[in-house]
Coordinates of C-alpha atoms in Angstrom, one line a residue:
X12 CA 10.7 -11.5 -7.9
X13 CA 12.3 -8.5 -5.6
X14 CA 10.1 -6.3 -6.8
X15 CA 6.6 -5.8 -7.0
X16 CA 4.1 -1.9 -7.0
X17 CA 1.5 -1.1 -4.8
X18 CA -1.3 0.4 -4.8
X19 CA -5.0 0.9 -2.6
X20 CA -8.6 1.9 -3.4
X21 CA -10.4 3.7 -0.8
X22 CA -14.4 2.1 -2.8
X23 CA -16.0 5.3 -1.1
X24 CA -15.1 8.5 -3.8
X25 CA -13.0 10.7 -1.9
X26 CA -10.8 13.7 -2.4
X27 CA -8.3 11.7 -3.7
X28 CA -9.9 10.1 -6.7
X29 CA -10.6 7.1 -4.7
X30 CA -7.5 6.0 -4.0
X31 CA -5.7 5.6 -0.9
X32 CA -1.9 5.1 1.0
X33 CA -1.3 1.7 1.5
X34 CA -2.9 0.1 4.4
X35 CA -6.0 2.6 4.5
X36 CA -8.3 1.4 1.5
X37 CA -9.6 -2.1 0.4
X38 CA -6.3 -4.3 -1.0
X39 CA -6.4 -7.5 1.7
X40 CA -2.9 -6.5 2.4
X41 CA -2.1 -8.7 5.4
X42 CA -3.3 -11.5 2.8
X43 CA -0.9 -9.9 -0.7
X44 CA 1.8 -9.1 1.5
X45 CA 2.4 -12.3 3.2
X46 CA 2.4 -13.7 -0.5
X47 CA 4.6 -11.5 -1.9
X48 CA 7.4 -12.5 0.6
X49 CA 6.4 -15.8 0.1
X50 CA 7.5 -16.0 -3.6
X51 CA 11.0 -13.5 -3.0
X52 CA 9.7 -9.7 -2.7
X53 CA 12.1 -7.9 -1.2
X54 CA 10.5 -4.0 -1.8
X55 CA 7.8 -2.8 -2.6
X56 CA 7.1 0.3 -4.6
X57 CA 4.2 2.8 -3.4
X58 CA 2.4 4.2 -6.2
X59 CA -0.6 7.2 -5.4
X60 CA -2.2 8.5 -8.4
X61 CA -3.9 11.9 -6.5
X62 CA -2.2 12.1 -3.2
X63 CA -3.4 15.9 -1.2
X64 CA -0.1 14.9 1.1
X65 CA 3.2 13.2 -0.6
X66 CA 5.1 13.0 2.5
X67 CA 1.5 11.2 4.5
X68 CA 1.3 9.2 1.7
X69 CA 5.1 8.3 2.0
X70 CA 4.9 7.4 6.2
X71 CA 1.3 5.8 6.4
X72 CA 2.5 3.5 3.3
X73 CA 5.4 3.0 4.7
X74 CA 4.6 2.6 8.7
X75 CA 1.3 0.2 7.2
X76 CA 3.6 -2.7 5.0
X77 CA 6.2 -2.7 7.9
X78 CA 3.2 -3.3 10.0
X79 CA 2.1 -5.6 7.4
X80 CA 5.7 -7.8 6.9
X81 CA 6.5 -8.1 10.7
X82 CA 2.8 -9.9 11.1
X83 CA 3.6 -12.3 7.6

């Protein structure tokens, strides 16, 4: 497997429908990223259903994933 689809969720209702930028919600990305890399994932495809600022979502999610990958 070389690709994985990733999303994050915010358990508190927010103004983005309960969704969050990857790394800023409640998903355990330290664990998930490590396991994804172990099985050969090399591409993380980010989705956010209702971003108020899509560019912010892209930037924050990219930075968060890069940090988790570097720490794995």
